[in-house]
CSV table of C-alpha atoms in Angstrom, one decimal:
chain,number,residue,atom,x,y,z
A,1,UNK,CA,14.0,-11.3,-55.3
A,2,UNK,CA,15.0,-14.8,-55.2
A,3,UNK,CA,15.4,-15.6,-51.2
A,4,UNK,CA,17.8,-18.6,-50.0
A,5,UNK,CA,14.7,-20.7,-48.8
A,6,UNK,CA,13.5,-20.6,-53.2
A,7,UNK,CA,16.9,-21.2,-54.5
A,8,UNK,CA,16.8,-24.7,-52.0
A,9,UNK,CA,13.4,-25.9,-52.9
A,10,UNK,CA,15.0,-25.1,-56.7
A,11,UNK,CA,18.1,-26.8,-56.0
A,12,UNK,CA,17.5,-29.3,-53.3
A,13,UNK,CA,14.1,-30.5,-52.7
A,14,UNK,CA,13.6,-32.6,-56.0
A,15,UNK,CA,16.9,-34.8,-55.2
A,16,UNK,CA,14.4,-36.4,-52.3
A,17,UNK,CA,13.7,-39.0,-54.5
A,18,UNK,CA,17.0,-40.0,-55.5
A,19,UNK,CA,17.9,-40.0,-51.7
A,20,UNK,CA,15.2,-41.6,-50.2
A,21,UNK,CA,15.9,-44.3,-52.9
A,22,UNK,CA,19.5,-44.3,-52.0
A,23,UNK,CA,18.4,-45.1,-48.5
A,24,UNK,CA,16.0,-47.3,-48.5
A,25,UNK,CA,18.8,-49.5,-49.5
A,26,UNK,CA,20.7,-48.1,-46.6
A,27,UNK,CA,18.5,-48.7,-43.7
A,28,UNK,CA,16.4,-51.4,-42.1
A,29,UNK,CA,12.9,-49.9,-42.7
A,30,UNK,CA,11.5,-47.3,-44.5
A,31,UNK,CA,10.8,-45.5,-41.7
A,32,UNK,CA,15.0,-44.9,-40.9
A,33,UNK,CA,14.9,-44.5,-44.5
A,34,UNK,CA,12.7,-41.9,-44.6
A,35,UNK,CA,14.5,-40.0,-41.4
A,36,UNK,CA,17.9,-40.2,-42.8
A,37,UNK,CA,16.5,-38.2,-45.8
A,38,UNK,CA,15.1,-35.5,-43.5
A,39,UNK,CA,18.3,-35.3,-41.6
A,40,UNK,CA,20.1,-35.3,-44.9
A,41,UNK,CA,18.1,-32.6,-46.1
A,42,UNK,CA,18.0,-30.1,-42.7
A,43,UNK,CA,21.7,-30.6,-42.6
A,44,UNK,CA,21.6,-29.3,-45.9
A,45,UNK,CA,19.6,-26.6,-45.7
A,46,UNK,CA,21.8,-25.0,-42.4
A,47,UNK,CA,24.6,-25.2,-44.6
A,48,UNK,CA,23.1,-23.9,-47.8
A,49,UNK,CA,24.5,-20.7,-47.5
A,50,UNK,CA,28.1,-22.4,-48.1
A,51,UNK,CA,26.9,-24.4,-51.1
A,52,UNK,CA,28.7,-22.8,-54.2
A,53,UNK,CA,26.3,-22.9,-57.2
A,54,UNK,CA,28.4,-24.4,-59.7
A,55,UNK,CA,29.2,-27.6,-57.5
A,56,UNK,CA,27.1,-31.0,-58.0
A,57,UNK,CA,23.9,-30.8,-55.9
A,58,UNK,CA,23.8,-34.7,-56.3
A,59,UNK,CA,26.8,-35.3,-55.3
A,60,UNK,CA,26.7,-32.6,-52.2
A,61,UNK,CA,23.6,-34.2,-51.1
A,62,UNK,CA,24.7,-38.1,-51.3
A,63,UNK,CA,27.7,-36.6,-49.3
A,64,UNK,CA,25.7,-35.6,-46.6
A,65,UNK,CA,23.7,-38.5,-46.2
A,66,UNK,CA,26.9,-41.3,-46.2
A,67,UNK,CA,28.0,-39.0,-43.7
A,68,UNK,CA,24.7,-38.6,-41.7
A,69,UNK,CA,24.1,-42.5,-42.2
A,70,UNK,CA,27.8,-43.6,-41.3
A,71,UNK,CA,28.0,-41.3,-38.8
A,72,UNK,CA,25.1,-42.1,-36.9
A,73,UNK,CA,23.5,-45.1,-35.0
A,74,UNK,CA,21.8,-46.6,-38.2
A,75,UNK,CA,24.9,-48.0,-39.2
A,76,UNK,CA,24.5,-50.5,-36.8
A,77,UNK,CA,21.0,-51.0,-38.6
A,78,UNK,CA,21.8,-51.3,-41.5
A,79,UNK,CA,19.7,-53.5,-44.0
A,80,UNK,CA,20.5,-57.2,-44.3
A,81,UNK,CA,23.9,-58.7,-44.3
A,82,UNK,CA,25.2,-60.8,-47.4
A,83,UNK,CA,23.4,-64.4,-47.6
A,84,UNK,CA,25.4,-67.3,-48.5
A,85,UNK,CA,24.6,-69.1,-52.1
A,86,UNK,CA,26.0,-72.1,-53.3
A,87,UNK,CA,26.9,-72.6,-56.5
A,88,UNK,CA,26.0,-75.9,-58.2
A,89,UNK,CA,27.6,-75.2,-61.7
A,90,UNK,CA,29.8,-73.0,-63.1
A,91,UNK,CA,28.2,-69.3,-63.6
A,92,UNK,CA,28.8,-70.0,-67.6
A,93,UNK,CA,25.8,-73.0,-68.0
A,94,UNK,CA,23.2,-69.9,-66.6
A,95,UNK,CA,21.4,-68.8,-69.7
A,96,UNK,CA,20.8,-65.6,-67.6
A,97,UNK,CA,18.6,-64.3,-70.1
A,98,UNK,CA,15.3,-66.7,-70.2
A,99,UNK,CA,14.6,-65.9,-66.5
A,100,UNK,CA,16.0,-62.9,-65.5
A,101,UNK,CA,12.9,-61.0,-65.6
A,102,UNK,CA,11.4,-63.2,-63.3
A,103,UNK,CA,14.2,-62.5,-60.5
A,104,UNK,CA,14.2,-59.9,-57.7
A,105,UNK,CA,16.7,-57.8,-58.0
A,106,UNK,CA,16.2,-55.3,-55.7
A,107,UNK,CA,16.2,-58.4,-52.9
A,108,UNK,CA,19.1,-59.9,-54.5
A,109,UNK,CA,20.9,-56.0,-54.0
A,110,UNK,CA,20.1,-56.4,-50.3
A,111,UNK,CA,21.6,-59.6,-49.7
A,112,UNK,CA,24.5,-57.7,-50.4
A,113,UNK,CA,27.1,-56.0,-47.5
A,114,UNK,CA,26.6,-52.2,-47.1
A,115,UNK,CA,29.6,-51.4,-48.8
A,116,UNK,CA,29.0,-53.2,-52.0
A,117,UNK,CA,25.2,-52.3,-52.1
A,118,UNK,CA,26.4,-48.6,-51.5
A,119,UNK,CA,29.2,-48.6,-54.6
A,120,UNK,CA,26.8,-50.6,-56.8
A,121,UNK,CA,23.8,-47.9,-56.0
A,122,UNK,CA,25.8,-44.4,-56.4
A,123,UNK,CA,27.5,-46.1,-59.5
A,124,UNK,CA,25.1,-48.7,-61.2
A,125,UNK,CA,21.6,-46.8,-60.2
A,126,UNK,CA,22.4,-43.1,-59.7
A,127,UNK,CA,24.9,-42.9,-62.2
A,128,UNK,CA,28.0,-41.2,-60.3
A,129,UNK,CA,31.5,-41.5,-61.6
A,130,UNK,CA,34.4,-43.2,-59.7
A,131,UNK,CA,35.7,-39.8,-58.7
A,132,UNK,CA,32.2,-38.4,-57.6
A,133,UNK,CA,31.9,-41.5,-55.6
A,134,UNK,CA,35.5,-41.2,-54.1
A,135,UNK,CA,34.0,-38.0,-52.8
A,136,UNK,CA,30.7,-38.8,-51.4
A,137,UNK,CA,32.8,-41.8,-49.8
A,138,UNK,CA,35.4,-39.9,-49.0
A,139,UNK,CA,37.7,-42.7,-50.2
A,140,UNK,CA,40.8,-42.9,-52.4
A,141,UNK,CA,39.9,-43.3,-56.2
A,142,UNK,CA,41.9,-46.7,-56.0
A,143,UNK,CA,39.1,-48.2,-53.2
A,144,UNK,CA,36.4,-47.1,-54.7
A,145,UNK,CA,37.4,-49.0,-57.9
A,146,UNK,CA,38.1,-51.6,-56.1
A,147,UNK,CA,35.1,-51.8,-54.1
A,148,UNK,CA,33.3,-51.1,-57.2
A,149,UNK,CA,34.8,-54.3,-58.9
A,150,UNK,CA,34.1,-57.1,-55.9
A,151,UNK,CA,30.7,-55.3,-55.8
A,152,UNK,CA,29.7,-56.1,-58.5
A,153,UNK,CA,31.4,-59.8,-59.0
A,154,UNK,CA,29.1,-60.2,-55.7
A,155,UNK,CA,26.1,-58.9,-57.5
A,156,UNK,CA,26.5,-61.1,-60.3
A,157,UNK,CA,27.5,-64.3,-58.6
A,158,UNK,CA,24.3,-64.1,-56.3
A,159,UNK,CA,22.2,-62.5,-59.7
A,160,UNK,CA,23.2,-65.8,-61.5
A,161,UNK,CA,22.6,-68.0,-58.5
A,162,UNK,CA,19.1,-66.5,-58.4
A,163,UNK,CA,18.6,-67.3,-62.1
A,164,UNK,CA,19.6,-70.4,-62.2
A,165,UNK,CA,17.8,-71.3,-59.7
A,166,UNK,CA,14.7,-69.8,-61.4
A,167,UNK,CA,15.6,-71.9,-64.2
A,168,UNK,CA,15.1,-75.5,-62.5
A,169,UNK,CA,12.2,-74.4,-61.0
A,170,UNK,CA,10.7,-73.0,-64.3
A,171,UNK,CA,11.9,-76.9,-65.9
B,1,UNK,CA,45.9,-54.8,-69.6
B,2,UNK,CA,44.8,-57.8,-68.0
B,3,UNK,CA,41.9,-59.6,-67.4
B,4,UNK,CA,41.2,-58.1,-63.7
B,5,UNK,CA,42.2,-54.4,-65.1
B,6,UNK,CA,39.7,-54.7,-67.3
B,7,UNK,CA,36.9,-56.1,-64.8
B,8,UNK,CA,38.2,-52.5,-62.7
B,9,UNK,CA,38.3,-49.9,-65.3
B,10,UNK,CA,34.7,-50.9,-66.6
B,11,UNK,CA,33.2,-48.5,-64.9
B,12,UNK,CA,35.9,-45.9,-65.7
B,13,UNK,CA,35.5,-46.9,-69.2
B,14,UNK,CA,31.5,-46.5,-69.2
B,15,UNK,CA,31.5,-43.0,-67.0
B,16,UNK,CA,34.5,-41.6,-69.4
B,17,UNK,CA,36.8,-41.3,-66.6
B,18,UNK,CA,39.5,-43.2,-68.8
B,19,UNK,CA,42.0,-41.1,-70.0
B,20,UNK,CA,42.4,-41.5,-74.3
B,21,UNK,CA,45.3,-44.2,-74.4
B,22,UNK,CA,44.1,-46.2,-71.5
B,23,UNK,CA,40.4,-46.4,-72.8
B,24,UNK,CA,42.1,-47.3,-76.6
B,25,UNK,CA,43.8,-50.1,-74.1
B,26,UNK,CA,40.6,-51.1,-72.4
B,27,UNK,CA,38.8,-51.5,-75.3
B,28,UNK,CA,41.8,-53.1,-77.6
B,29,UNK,CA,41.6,-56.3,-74.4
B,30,UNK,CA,38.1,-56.7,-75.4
B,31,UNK,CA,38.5,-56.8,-79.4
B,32,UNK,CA,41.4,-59.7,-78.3
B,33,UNK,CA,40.0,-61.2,-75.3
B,34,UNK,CA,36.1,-62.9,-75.8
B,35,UNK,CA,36.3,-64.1,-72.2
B,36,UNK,CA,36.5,-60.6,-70.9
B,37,UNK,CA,33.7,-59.4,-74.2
B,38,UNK,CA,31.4,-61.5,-72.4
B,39,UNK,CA,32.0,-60.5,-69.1
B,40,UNK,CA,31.6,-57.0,-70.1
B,41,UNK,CA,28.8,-58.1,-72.0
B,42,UNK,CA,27.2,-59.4,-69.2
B,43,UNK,CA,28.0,-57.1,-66.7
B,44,UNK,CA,26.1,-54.5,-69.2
B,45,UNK,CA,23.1,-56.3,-69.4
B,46,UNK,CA,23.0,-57.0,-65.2
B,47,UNK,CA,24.0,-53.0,-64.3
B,48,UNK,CA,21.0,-52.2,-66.7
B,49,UNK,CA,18.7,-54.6,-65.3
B,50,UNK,CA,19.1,-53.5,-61.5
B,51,UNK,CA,19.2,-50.0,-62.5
B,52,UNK,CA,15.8,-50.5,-64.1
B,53,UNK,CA,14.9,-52.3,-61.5
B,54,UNK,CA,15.5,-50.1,-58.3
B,55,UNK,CA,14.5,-47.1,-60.1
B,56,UNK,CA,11.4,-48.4,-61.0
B,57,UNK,CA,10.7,-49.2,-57.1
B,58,UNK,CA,7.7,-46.6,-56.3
B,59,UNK,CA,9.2,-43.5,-54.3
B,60,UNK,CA,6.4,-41.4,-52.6
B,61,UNK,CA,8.2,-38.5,-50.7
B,62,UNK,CA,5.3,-35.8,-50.6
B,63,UNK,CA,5.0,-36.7,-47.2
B,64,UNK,CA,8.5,-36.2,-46.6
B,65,UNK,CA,9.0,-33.2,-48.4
B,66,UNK,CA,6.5,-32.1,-46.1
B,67,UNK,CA,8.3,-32.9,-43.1
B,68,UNK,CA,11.6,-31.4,-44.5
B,69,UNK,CA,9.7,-27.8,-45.2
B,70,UNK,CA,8.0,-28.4,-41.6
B,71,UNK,CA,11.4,-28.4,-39.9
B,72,UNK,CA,12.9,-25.8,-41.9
B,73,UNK,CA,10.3,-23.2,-41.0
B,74,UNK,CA,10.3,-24.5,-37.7
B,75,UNK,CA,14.2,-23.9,-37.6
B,76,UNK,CA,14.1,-20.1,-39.1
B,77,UNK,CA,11.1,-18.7,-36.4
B,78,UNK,CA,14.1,-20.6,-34.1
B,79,UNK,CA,16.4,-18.7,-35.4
B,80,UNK,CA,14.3,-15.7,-35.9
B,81,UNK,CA,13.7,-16.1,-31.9
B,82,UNK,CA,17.0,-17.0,-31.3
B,83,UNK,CA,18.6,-13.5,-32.7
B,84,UNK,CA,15.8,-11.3,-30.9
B,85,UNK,CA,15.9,-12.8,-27.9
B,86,UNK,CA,20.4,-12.2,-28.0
B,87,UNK,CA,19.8,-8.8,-29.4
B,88,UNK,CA,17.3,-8.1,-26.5
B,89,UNK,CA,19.4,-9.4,-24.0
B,90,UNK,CA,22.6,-7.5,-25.5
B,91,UNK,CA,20.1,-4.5,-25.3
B,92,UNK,CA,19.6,-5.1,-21.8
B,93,UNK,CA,22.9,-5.4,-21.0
B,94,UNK,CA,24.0,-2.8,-22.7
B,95,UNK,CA,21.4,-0.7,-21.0
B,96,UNK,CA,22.0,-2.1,-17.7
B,97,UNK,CA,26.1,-1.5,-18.0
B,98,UNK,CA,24.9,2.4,-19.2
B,99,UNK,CA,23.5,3.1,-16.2
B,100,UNK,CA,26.0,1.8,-13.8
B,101,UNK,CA,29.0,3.4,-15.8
B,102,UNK,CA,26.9,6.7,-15.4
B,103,UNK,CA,25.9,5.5,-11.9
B,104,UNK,CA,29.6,5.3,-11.5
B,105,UNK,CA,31.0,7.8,-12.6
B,106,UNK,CA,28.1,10.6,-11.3
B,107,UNK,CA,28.6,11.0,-7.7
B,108,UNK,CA,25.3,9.6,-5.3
B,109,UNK,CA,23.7,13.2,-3.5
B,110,UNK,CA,22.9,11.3,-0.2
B,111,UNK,CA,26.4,10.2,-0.1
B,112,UNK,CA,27.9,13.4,-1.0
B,113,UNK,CA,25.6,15.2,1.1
B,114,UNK,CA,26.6,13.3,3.9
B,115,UNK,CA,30.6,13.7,3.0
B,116,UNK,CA,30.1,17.3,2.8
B,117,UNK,CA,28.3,18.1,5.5
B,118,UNK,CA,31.2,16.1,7.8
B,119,UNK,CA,34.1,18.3,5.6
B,120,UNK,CA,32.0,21.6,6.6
B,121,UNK,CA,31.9,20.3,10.4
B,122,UNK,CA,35.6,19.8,10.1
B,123,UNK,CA,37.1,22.2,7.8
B,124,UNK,CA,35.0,25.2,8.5
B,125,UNK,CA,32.8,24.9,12.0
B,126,UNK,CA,35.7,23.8,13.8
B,127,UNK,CA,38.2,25.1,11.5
B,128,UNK,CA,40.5,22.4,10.7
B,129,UNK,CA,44.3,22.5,10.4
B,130,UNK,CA,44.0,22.1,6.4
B,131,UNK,CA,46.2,25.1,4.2
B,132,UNK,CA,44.0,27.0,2.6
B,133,UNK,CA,44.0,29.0,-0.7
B,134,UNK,CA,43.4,32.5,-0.4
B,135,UNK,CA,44.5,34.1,-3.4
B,136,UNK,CA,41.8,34.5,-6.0
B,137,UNK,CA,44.3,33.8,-8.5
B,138,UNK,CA,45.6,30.9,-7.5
B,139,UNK,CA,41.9,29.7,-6.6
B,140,UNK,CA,41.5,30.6,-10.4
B,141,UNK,CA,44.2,28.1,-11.2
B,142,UNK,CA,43.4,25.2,-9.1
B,143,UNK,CA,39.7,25.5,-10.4
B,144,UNK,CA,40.8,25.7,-14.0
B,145,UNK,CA,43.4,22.5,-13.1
B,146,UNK,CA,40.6,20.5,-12.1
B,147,UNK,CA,38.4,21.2,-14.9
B,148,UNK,CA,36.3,24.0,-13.6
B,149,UNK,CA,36.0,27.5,-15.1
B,150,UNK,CA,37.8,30.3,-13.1
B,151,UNK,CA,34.6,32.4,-13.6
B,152,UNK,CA,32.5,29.3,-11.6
B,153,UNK,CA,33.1,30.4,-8.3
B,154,UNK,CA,32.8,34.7,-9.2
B,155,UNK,CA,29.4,35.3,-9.1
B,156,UNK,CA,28.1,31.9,-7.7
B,157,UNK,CA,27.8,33.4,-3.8
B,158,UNK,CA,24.4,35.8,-3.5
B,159,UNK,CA,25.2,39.6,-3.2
B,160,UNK,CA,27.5,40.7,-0.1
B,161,UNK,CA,28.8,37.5,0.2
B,162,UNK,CA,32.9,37.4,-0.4
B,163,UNK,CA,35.3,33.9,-1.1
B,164,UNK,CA,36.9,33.9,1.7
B,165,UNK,CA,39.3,30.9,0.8
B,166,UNK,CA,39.4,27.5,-1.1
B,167,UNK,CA,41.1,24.0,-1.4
B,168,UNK,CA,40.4,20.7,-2.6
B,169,UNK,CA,38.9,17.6,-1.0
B,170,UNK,CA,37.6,14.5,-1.6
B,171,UNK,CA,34.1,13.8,-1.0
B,172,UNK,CA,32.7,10.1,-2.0
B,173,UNK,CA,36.1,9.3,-3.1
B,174,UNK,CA,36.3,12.2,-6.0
B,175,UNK,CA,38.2,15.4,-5.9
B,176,UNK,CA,36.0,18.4,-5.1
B,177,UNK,CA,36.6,22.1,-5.2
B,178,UNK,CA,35.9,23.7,-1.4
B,179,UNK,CA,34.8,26.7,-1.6
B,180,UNK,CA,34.4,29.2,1.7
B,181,UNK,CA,32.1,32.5,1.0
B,182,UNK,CA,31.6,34.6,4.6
B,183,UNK,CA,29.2,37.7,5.4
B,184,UNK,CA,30.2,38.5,8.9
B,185,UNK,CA,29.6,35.5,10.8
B,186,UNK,CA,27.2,33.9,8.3
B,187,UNK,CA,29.6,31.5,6.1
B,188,UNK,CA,29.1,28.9,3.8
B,189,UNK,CA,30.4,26.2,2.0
B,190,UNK,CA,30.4,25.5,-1.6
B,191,UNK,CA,31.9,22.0,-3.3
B,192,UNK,CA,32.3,21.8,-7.0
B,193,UNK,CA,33.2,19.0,-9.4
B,194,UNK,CA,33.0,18.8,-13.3
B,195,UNK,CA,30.7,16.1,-14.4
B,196,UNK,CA,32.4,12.7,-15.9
B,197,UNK,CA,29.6,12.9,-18.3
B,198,UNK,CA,27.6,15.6,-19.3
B,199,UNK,CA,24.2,15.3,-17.9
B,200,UNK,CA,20.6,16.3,-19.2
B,201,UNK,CA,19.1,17.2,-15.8
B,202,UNK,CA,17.9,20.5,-15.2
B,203,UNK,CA,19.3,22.5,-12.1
B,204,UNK,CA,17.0,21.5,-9.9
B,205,UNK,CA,17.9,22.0,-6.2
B,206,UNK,CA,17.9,19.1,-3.4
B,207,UNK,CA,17.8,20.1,0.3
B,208,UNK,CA,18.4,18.1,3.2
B,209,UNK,CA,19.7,18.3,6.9
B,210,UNK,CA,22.0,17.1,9.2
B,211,UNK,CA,23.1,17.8,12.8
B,212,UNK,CA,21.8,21.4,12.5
B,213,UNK,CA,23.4,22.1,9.1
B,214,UNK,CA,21.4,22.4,5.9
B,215,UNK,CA,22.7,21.3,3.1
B,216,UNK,CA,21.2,21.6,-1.0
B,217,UNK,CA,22.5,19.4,-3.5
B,218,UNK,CA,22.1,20.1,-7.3
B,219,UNK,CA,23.8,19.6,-10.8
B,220,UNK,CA,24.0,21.7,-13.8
B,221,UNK,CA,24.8,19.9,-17.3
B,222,UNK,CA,28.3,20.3,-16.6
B,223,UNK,CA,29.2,20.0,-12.9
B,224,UNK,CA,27.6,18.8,-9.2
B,225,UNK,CA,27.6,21.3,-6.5
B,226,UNK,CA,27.0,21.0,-2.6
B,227,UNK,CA,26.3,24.0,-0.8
B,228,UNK,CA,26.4,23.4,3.0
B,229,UNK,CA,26.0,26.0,5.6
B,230,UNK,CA,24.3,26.5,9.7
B,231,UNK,CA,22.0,28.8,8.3
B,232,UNK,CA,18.5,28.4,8.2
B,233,UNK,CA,16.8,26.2,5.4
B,234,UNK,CA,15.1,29.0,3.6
B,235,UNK,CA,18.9,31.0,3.3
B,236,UNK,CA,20.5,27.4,1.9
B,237,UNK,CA,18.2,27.1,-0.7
B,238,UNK,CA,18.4,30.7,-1.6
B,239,UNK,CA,22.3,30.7,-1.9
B,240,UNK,CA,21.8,27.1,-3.6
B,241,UNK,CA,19.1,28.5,-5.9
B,242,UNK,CA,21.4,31.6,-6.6
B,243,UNK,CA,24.6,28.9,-7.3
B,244,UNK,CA,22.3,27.4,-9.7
B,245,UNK,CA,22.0,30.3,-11.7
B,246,UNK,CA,25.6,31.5,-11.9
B,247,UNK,CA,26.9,28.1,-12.7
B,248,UNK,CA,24.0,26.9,-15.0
């Protein structure tokens, strides 16, 4: 007989990695990181019993930890807030593609606000669709597209910054 | 479809969230608009880099996993606790509320023993100014109205004792049946009441005195009895003992 506690460590213990991923990027060190995840996961095991089998595990999980992570003190943690970069010339004279191997782009991410670096992680990294992020988010469709967009114009004017400045130094 | 709907509905496009027409839209911009090809282009090539590049990141979470299974088991003996120690405590209460309902409702013998022994004083010793029943039948009745048999009071007085006569009274607050049995100048007093709830005790017979009376308290399954009377101890437990009998 398959008992509630087997159908969770089926179901829910291998998403850990995906969350604890998720908020890394969240928190200010790995040690809130690595809380939020256990919180996310105990909340989610007292209310297994009302998970319905045919619904997104992924999706139910990520839920719980925006909510645990918003709702909670950590917010006011959070990870680093957006750093300004000039731009000396336009983004088009970046050959992005000669140094963008060298770059950091997991530092780049977290010079990004919480929002942005949220959008750009449950969409970019874990792969959800706008919908599935209006959910976790609990946000219209429209914001999360929205959000999603001036993420990622962030992402890429700091990426290219990053590169170009890569480039002088390389030259 | 301009430029900036284009730069929104990527993602849309990419996660097939575009319905038909305007992903034939989305992707008829592109084919007519190499500004926003490159953008896209580009765009492509960064989402796949930092996707690459955070999910290479090393996760450990053995330790975690740990922790997580840790606090789950720790919650279910909580809960396991938890349940006992309410169902223990309902138990207890439930238990508890038991015996005082039956408490209640079963009348205490020193406390009736005192009450009748004060209604015998009154009623028979120095015969009170109460209206008594002397008509067996209507005894019959007002036994049978208050939820005794009319054969309860027949035989319960021992042999050459007759009912002399009978009414009700309250003793402890409850509605008992008096009862008078005589043998020449030897009398006594008999009170009767149906249990609320039908007890297990055996008949066993309770004696006590008070101011020169003797008085034995005992219960069948079905009813209390007091018999009180001036006789001597030895002749109140036989007339209790032969009560017993008759009424067990």
């Amino acid at each position: 007989m398959v008992t509630q506690q087997d159908e969770f460590e089926h179901t829910v213990m291998p998403q850990s990695r995906s969350l604890l991923r998720a908020a890394r990027r969240l928190c200010a060190d790995s040690q809130d990181a690595e809380d939020l995840v256990q919180e996310t996961m105990f909340l989610a095991w007292r209310s297994f019993h009302q998970f319905r089998q045919d619904t997104n595990v992924r999706a139910w999980l990520f839920r719980i930890l925006f909510n645990s992570f918003y709702g909670g003190k950590r917010r006011q943690h959070a990870g680093p807030s957006i750093i300004s970069m000039e731009l000396a010339e336009p983004l088009s004279a970046v050959s992005a593609s000669n140094v963008i191997e060298n770059l950091d782009v997991a530092r780049i991410l977290n010079t990004l606000p919480v929002d942005h670096r949220t959008v750009l992680l449950l969409a970019v990294v874990e792969g959800f669709t706008c919908r599935e992020i209006a959910g976790i988010l609990s946000l219209p469709m429209g914001t999360v597209m929205s959000r999603l967009s001036r993420a990622r114009q962030a992402f890429r004017e700091h990426f290219l910054s990053s590169a170009k400045l890569s480039a002088k130094e390389a030259s | 479809m301009t430029c900036k709907d284009v730069a929104e509905l990527s993602h849309q496009y990419f996660c097939g969230e575009l319905d038909p027409a305007r992903a034939a839209e989305w992707a008829g911009h592109l084919r007519t608009c190499s500004s926003c090809a490159d953008e896209i282009e580009q765009q492509t090539r960064i989402d796949t880099l930092l996707r690459h590049s955070v999910l290479s990141e090393p996760i450990e979470t053995t330790v975690l996993d740990q922790r997580v299974r840790q606090q789950i088991a720790a919650s279910r003996r909580t809960v396991f606790w938890s349940r006992l120690a309410i169902a223990a405590g309902l138990t207890v209460v439930l238990l508890a509320g038991f015996a005082g309902y039956r408490t209640f409702l079963q009348p205490s013998a020193p406390q009736l023993c005192a009450d009748a022994a004060r209604d015998h004083v009154k009623e028979v010793i120095d015969h009170g100014h109460r209206r008594w029943l002397t008509d067996p039948t209507a005894i019959a009745d007002l036994a049978q109205h208050n939820g005794l048999p009319a054969s309860s009071f027949a035989n319960l007085a021992p042999p050459g004792y007759h009912l002399e006569h009978a009414k009700l009274c309250r003793l402890e607050g409850r509605a008992f049946l008096h009862l008078v049995y005589a043998q020449g100048a030897s009398e006594f007093s008999a009170y009767l009441r149906p249990l609320d709830v039908a007890s297990t005790r055996d008949a066993t017979v309770r004696a006590s005195t008070s101011s020169k009376l003797h008085i034995a308290y005992f219960q069948t399954t079905h009813l209390s009895a007091v018999v009180v009377t001036d006789q001597s101890s030895a002749a109140t437990l036989a007339i209790a003992r032969s009560a017993a009998k008759a009424l067990a």
